[in-house]
C-alpha positions as protocol buffer text, in pm:
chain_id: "A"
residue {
  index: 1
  type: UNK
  ca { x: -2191 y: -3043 z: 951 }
}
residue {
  index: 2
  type: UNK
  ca { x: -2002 y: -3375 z: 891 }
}
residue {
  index: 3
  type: UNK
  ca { x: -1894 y: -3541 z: 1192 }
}
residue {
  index: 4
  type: UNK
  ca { x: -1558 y: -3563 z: 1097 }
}
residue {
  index: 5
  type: UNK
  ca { x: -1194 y: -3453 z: 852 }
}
residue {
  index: 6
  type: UNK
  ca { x: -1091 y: -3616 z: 521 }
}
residue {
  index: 7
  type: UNK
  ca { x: -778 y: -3715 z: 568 }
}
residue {
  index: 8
  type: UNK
  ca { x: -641 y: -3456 z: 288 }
}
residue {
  index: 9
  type: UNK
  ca { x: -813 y: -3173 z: 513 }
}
residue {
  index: 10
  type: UNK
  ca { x: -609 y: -3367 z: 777 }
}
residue {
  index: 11
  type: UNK
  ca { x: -298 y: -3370 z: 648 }
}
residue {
  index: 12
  type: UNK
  ca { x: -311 y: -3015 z: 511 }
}
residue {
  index: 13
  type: UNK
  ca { x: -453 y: -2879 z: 881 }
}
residue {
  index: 14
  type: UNK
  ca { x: -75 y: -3089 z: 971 }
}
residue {
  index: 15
  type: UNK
  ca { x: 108 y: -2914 z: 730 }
}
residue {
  index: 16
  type: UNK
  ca { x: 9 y: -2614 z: 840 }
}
residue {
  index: 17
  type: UNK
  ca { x: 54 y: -2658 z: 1204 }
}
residue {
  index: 18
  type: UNK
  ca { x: 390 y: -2831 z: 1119 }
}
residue {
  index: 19
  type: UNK
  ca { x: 529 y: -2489 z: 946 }
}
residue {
  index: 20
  type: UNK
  ca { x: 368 y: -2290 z: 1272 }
}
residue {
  index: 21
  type: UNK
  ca { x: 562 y: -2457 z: 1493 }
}
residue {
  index: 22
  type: UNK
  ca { x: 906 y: -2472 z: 1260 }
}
residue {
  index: 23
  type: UNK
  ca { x: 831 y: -2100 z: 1239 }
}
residue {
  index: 24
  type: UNK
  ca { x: 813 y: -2046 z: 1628 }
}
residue {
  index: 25
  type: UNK
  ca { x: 1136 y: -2283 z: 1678 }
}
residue {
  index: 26
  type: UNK
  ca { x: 1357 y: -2029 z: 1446 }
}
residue {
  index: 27
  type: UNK
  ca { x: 1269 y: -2209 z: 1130 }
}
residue {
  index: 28
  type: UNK
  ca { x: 1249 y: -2025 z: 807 }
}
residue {
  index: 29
  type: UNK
  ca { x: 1061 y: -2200 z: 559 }
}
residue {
  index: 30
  type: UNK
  ca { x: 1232 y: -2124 z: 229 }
}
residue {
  index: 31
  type: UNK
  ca { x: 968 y: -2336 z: -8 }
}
residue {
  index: 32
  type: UNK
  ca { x: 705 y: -2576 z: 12 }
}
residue {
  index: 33
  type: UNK
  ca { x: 597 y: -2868 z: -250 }
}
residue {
  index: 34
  type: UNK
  ca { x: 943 y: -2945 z: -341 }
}
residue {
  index: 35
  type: UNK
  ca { x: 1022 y: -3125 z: -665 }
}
residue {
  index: 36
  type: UNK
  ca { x: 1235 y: -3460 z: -633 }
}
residue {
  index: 37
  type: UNK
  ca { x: 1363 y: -3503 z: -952 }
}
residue {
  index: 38
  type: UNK
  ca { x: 1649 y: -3755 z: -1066 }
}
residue {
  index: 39
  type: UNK
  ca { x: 1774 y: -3730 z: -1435 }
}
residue {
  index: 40
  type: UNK
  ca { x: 1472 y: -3518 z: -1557 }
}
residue {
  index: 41
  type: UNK
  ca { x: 1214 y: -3760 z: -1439 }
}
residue {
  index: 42
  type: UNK
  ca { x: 1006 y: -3633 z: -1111 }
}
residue {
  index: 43
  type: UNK
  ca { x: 1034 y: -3871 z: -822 }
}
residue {
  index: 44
  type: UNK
  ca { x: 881 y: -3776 z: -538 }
}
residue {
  index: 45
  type: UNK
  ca { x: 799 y: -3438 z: -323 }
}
residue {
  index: 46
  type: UNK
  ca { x: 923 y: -3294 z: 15 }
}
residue {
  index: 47
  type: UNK
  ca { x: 651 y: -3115 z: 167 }
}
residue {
  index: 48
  type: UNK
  ca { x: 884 y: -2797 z: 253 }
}
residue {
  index: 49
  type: UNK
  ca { x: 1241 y: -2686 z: 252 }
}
residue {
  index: 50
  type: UNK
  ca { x: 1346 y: -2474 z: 594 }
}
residue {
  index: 51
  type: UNK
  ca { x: 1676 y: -2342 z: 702 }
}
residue {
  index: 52
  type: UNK
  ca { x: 1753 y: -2335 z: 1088 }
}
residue {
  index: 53
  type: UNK
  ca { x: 1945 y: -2003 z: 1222 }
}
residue {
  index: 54
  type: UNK
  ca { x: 2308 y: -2192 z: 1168 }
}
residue {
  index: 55
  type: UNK
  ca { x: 2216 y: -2149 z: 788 }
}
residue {
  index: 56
  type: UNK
  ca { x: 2178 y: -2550 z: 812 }
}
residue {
  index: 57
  type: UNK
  ca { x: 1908 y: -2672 z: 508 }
}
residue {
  index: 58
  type: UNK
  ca { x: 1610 y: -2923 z: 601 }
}
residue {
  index: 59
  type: UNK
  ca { x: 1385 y: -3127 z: 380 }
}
residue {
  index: 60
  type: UNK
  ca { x: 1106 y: -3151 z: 635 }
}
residue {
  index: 61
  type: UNK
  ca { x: 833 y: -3409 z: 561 }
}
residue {
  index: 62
  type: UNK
  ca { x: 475 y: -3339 z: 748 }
}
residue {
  index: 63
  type: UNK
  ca { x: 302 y: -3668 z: 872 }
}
residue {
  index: 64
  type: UNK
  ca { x: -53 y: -3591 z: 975 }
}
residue {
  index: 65
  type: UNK
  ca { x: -13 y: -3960 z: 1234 }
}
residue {
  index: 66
  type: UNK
  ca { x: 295 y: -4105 z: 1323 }
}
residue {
  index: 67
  type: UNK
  ca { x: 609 y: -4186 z: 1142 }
}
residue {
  index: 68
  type: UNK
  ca { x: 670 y: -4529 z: 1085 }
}
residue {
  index: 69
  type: UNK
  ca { x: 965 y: -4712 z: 925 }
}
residue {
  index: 70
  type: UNK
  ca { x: 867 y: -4632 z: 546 }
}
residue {
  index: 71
  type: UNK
  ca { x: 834 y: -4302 z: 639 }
}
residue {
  index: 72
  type: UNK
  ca { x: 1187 y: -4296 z: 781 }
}
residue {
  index: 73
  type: UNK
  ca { x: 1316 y: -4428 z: 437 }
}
residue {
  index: 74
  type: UNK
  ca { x: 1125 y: -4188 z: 266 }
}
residue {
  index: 75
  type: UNK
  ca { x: 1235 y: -3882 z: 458 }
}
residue {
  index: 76
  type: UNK
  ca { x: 1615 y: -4008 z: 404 }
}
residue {
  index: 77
  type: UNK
  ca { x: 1576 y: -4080 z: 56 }
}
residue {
  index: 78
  type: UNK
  ca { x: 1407 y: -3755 z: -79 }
}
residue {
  index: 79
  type: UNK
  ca { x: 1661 y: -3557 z: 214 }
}
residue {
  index: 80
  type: UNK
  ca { x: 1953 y: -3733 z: 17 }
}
residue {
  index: 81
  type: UNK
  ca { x: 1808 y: -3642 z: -314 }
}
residue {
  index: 82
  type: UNK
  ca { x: 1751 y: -3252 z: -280 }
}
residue {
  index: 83
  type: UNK
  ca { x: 2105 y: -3229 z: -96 }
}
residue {
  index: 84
  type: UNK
  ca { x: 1977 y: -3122 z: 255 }
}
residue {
  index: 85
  type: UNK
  ca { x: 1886 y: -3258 z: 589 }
}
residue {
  index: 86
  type: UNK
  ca { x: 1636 y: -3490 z: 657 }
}
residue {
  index: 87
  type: UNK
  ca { x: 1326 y: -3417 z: 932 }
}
residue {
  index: 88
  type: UNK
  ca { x: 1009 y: -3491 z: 968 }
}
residue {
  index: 89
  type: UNK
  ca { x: 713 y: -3341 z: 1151 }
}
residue {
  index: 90
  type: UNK
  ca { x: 456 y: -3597 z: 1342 }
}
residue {
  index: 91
  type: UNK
  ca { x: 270 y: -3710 z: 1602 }
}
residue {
  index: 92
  type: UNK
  ca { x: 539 y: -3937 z: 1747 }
}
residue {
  index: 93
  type: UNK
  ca { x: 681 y: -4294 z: 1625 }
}
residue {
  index: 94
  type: UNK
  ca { x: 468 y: -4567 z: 1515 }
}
residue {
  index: 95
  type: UNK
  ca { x: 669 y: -4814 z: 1674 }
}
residue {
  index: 96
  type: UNK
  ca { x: 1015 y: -4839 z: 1845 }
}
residue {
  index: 97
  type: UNK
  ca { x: 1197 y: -4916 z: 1477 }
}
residue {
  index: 98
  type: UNK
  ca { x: 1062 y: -4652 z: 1379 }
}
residue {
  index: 99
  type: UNK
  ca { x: 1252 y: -4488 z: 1659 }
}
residue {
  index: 100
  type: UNK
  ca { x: 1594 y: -4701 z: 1603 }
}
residue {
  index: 101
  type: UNK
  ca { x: 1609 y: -4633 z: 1193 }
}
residue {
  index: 102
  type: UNK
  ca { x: 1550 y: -4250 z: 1244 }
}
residue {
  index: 103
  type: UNK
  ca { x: 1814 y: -4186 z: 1468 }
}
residue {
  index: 104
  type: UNK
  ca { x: 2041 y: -4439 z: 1296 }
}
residue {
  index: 105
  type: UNK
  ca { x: 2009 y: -4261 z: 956 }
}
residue {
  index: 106
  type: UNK
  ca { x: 1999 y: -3917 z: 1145 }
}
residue {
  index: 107
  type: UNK
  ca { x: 1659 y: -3784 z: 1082 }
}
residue {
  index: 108
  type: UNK
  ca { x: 1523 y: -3535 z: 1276 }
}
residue {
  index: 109
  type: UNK
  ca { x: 1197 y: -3597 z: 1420 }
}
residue {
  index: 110
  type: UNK
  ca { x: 986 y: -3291 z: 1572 }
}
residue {
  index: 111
  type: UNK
  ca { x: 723 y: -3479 z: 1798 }
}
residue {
  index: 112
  type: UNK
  ca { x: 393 y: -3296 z: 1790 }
}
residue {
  index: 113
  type: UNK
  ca { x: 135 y: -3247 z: 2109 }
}
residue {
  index: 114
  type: UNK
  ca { x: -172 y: -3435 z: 2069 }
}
residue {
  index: 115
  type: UNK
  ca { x: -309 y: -3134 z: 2185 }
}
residue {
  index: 116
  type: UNK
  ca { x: -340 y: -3062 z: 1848 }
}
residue {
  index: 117
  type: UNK
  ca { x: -588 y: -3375 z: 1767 }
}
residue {
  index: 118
  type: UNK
  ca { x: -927 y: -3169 z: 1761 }
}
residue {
  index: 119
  type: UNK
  ca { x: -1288 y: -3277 z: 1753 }
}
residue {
  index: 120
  type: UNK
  ca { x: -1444 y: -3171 z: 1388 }
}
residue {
  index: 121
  type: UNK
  ca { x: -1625 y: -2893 z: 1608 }
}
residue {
  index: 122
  type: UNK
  ca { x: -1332 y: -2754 z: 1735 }
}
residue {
  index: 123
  type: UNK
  ca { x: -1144 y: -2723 z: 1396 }
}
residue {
  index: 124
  type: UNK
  ca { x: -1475 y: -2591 z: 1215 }
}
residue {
  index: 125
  type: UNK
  ca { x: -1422 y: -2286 z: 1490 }
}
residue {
  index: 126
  type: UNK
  ca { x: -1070 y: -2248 z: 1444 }
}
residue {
  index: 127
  type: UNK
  ca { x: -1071 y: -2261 z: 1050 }
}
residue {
  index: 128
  type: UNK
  ca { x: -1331 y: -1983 z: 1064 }
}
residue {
  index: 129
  type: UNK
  ca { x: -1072 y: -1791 z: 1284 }
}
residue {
  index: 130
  type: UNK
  ca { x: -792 y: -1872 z: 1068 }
}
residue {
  index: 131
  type: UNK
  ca { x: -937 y: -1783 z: 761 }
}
residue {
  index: 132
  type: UNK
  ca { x: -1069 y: -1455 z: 931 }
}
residue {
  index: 133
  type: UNK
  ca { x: -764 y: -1372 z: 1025 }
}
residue {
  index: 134
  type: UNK
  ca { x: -614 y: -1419 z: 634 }
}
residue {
  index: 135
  type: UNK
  ca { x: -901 y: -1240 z: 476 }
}
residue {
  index: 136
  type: UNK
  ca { x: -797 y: -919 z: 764 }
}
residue {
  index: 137
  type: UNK
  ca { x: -422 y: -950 z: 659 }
}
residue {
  index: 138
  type: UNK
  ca { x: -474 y: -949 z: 265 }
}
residue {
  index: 139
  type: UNK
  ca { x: -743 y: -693 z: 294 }
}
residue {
  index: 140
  type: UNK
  ca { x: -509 y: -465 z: 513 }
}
residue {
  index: 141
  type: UNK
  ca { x: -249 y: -558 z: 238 }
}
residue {
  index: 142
  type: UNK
  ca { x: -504 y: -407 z: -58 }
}
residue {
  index: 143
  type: UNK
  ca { x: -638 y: -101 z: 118 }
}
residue {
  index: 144
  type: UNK
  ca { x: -449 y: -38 z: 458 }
}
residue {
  index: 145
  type: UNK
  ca { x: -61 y: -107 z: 365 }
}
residue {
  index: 146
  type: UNK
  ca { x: 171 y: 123 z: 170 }
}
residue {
  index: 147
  type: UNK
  ca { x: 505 y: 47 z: 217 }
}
residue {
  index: 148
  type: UNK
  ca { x: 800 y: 277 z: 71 }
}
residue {
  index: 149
  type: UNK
  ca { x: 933 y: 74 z: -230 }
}
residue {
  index: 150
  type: UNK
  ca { x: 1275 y: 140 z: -341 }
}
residue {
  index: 151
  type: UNK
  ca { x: 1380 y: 36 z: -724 }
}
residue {
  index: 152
  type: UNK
  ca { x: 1583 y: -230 z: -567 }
}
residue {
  index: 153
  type: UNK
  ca { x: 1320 y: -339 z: -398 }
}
residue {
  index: 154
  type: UNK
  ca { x: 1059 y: -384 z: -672 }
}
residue {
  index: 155
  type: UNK
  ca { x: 1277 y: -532 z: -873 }
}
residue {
  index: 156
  type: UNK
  ca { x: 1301 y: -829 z: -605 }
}
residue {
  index: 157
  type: UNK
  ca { x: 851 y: -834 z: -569 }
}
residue {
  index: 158
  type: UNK
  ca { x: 820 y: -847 z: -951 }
}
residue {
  index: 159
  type: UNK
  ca { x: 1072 y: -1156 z: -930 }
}
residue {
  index: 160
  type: UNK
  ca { x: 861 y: -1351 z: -690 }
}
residue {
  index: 161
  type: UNK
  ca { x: 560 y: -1190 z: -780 }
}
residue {
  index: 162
  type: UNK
  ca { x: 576 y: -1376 z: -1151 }
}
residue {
  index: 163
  type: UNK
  ca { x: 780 y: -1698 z: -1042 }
}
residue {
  index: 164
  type: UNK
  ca { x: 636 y: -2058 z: -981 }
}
residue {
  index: 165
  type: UNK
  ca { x: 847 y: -2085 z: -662 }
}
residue {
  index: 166
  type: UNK
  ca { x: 1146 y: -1937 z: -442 }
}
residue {
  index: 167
  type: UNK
  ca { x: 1419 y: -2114 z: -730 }
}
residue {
  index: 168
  type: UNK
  ca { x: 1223 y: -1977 z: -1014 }
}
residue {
  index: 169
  type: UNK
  ca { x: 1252 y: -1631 z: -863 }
}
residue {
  index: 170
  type: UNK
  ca { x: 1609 y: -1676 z: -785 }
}
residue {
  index: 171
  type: UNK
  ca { x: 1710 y: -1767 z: -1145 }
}
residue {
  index: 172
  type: UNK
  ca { x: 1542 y: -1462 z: -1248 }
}
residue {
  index: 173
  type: UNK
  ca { x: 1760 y: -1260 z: -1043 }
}
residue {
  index: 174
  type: UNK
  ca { x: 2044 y: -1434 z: -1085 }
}
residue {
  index: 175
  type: UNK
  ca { x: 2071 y: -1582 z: -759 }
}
residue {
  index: 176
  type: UNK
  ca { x: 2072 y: -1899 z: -573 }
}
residue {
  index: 177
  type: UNK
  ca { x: 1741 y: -1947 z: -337 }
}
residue {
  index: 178
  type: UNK
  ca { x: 1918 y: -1892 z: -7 }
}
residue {
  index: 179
  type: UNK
  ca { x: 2030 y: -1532 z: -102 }
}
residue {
  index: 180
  type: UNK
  ca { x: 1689 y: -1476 z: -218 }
}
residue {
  index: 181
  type: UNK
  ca { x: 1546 y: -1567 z: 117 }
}
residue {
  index: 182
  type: UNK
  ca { x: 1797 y: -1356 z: 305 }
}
residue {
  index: 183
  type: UNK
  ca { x: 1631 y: -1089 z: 59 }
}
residue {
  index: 184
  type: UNK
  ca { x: 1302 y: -1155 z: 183 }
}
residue {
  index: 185
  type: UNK
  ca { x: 1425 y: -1133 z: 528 }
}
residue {
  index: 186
  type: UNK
  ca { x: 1535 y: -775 z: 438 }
}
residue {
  index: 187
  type: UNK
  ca { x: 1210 y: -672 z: 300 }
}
residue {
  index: 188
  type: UNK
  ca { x: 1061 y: -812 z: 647 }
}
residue {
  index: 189
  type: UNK
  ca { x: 1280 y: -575 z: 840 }
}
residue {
  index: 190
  type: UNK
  ca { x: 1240 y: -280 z: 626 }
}
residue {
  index: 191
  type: UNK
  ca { x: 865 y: -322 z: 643 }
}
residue {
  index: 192
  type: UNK
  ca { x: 840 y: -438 z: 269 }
}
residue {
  index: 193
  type: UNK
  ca { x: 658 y: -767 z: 332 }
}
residue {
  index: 194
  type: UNK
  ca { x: 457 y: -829 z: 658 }
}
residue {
  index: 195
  type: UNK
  ca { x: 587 y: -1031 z: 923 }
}
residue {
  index: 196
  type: UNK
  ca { x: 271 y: -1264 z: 912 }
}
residue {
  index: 197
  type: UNK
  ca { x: 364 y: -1372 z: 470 }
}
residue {
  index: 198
  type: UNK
  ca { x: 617 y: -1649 z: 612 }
}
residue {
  index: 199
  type: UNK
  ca { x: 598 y: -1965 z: 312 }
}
residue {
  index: 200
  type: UNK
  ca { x: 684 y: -1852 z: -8 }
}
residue {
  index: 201
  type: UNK
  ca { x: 293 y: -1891 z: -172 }
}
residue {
  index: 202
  type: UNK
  ca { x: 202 y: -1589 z: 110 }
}
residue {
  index: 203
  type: UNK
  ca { x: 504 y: -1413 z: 29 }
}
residue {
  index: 204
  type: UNK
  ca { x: 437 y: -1422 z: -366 }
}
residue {
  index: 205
  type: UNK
  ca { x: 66 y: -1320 z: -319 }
}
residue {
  index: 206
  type: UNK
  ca { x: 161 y: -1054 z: -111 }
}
residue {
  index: 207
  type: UNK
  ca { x: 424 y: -953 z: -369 }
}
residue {
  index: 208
  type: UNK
  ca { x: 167 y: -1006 z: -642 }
}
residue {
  index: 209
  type: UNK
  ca { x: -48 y: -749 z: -464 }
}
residue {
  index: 210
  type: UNK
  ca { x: 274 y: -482 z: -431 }
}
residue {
  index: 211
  type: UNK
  ca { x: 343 y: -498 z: -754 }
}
residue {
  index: 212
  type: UNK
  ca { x: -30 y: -470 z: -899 }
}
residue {
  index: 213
  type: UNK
  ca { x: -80 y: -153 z: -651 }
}
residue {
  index: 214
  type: UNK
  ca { x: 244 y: -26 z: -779 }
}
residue {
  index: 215
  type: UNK
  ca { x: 134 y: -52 z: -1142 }
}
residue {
  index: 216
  type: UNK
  ca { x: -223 y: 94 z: -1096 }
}
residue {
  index: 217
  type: UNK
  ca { x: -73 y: 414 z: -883 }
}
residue {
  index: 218
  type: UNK
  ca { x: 175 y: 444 z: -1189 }
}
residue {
  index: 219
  type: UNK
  ca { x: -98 y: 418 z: -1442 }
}
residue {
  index: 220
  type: UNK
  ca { x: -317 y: 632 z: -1228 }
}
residue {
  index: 221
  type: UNK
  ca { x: -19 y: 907 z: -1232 }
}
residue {
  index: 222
  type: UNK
  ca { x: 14 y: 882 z: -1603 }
}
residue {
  index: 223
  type: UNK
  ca { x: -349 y: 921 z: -1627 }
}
residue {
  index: 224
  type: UNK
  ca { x: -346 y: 1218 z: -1456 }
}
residue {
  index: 225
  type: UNK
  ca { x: -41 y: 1380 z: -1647 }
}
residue {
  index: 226
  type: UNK
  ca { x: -222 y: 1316 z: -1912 }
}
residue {
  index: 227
  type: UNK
  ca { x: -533 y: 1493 z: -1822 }
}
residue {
  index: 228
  type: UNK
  ca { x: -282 y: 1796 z: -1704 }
}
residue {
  index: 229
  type: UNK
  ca { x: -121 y: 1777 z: -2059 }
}
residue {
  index: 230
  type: UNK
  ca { x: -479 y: 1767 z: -2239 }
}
residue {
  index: 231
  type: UNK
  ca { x: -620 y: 2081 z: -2025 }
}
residue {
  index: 232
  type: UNK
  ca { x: -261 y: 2260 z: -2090 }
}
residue {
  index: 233
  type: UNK
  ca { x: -294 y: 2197 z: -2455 }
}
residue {
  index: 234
  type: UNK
  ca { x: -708 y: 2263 z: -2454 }
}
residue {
  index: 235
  type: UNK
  ca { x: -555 y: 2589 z: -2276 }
}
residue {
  index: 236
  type: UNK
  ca { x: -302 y: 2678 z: -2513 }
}
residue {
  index: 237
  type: UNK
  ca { x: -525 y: 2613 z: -2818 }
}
residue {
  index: 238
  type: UNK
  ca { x: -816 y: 2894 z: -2657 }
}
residue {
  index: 239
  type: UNK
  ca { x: -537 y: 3124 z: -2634 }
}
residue {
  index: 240
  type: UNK
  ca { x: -443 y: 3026 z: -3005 }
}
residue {
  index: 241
  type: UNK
  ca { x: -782 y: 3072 z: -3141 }
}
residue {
  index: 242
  type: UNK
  ca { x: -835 y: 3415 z: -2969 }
}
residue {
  index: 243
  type: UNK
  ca { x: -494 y: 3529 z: -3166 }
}
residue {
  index: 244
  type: UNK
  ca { x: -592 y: 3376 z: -3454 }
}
residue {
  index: 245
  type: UNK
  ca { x: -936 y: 3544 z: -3420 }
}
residue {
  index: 246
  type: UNK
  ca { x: -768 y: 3924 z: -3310 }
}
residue {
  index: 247
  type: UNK
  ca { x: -523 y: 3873 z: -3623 }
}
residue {
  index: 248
  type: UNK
  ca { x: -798 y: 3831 z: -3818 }
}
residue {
  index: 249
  type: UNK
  ca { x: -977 y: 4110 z: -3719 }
}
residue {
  index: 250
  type: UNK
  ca { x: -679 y: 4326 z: -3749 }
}
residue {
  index: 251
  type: UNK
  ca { x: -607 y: 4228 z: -4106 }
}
residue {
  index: 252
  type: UNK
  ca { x: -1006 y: 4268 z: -4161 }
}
residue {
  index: 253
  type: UNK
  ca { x: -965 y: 4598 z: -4022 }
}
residue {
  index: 254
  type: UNK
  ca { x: -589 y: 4635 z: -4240 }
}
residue {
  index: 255
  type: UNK
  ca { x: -812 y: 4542 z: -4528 }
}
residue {
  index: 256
  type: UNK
  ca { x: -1074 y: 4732 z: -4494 }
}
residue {
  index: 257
  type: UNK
  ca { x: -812 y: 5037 z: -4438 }
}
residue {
  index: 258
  type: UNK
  ca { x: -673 y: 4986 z: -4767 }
}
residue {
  index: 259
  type: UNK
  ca { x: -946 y: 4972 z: -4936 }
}
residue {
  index: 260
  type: UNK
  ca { x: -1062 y: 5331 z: -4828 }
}
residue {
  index: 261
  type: UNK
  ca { x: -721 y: 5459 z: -4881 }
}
residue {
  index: 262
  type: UNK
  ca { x: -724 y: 5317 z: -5245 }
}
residue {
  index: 263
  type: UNK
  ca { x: -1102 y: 5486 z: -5310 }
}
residue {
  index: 264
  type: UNK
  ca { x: -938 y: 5828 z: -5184 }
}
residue {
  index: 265
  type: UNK
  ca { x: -681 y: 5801 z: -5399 }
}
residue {
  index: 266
  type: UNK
  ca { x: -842 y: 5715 z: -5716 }
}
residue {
  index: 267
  type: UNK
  ca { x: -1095 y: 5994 z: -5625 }
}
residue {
  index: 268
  type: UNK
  ca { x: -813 y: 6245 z: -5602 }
}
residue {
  index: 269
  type: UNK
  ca { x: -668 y: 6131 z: -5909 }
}
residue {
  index: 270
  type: UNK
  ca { x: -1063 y: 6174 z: -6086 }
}
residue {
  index: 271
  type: UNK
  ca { x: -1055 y: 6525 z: -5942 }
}
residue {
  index: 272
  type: UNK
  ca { x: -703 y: 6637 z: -6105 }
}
residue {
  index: 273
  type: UNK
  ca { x: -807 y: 6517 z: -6473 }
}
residue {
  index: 274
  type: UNK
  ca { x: -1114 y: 6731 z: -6427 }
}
């Protein structure tokens, strides 16, 4: 095993953390990967969108050291440009103007513990648990999880289930992104989606997986209707043929009748020219 991260692996074990611990301070993470785009040409990316309990909107940049003065900028900048807060997510300031321009432009700044800084060893263990842990929640989601879904609320998991992100989903519903996520919030409480599917990319796989179940239990029902209708009509046509077949013999037997009554008869009439 390597004796140490790549920085990506870094940064993305930071993200991660970073939305943990937004999650656990009554964050709710509304979309990650962000767009920045200024007339039609993209300009940069906040690493998540989050709304605090007072309905207050963040554009939270995750710094996997510490925040220094460009990173200040940046966070104020891309903030200004998607028309919400500015914070950022670090292990502390690089420097004390760091410290000065942050709280002089008003950016939030959510100090991370260095306990977090692990040895390579550590995080090999704890990636093993994490992704343990994933592979139990999706698997309970495909064989163990079968929630009630109402037509209202389908119609909200084949949104998100077939968007690119939270806005995508909320144009196809004809709403804006925060009523969506209060919608999500619903689906939490009514036992919908699972507590654990908090950024959007859980949320949508987990709707992905609804909706597929959903579709394969319909199929499965028209399958079976089917197979009812075919034995019905397989059924009906035995019946059929075993009318068809007594007709036949009675009009064999009507036949057959005649036939002897017509003989008789032209007997008879043989007889009285005699």
């Amino acid at each position: 095993m390597a004796s140490g991260i790549s920085a990506k692996r870094r940064w993305m074990a930071s993200e991660r953390i970073a939305l943990s611990v937004l999650g656990e301070m009554g964050f709710r993470v509304l979309e990650t990967g962000r767009r920045v785009v200024v007339n039609g040409v993209e300009v940069g990316e906040v690493d998540a969108i989050a709304e605090d309990s007072e309905g207050n909107v963040y554009a939270v940049e995750v710094k996997a050291g510490r925040l220094d003065v460009s990173g200040v900028r940046q966070a104020y900048v891309n903030a200004l440009l998607v028309n919400a807060k500015p914070m950022v997510v670090c292990k502390g300031f690089s420097d004390d103007a760091a410290r000065e321009l942050a709280e002089r432009l008003g950016v939030r700044v959510v100090q991370l513990s260095d306990v977090f800084l692990v040895e390579s060893e550590e995080l090999y263990s704890l990636m093993r648990e994490v992704v343990e842990e994933v592979l139990t929640d999706y698997l309970e989601v495909f064989y163990g999880y079968s929630p009630q879904l109402k037509q209202e609320h389908l119609e909200v998991l084949q949104a998100i289930a077939s968007s690119a992100d939270i806005g995508d989903a909320a144009g196809k519903l004809g709403i804006d992104a925060q009523a969506l996520a209060r919608k999500i919030e619903e689906l939490r409480r009514a036992g919908v989606l699972p507590r654990w599917a908090v950024k959007y990319s859980s949320v949508r796989r987990v709707a992905q997986v609804l909706v597929w179940r959903r579709s394969l239990a319909s199929a499965l029902e028209e399958s079976s209707r089917l197979v009812e209708t075919a034995r019905v009509l397989r059924e009906e046509l035995r019946e059929l043929k075993a009318a068809v077949s007594g007709l036949a013999a009675q009009l064999k037997r009507l036949s057959e009748t005649a036939a002897a009554v017509e003989e008789k008869s032209r007997a008879s009439q043989a007889q009285g020219q005699q």
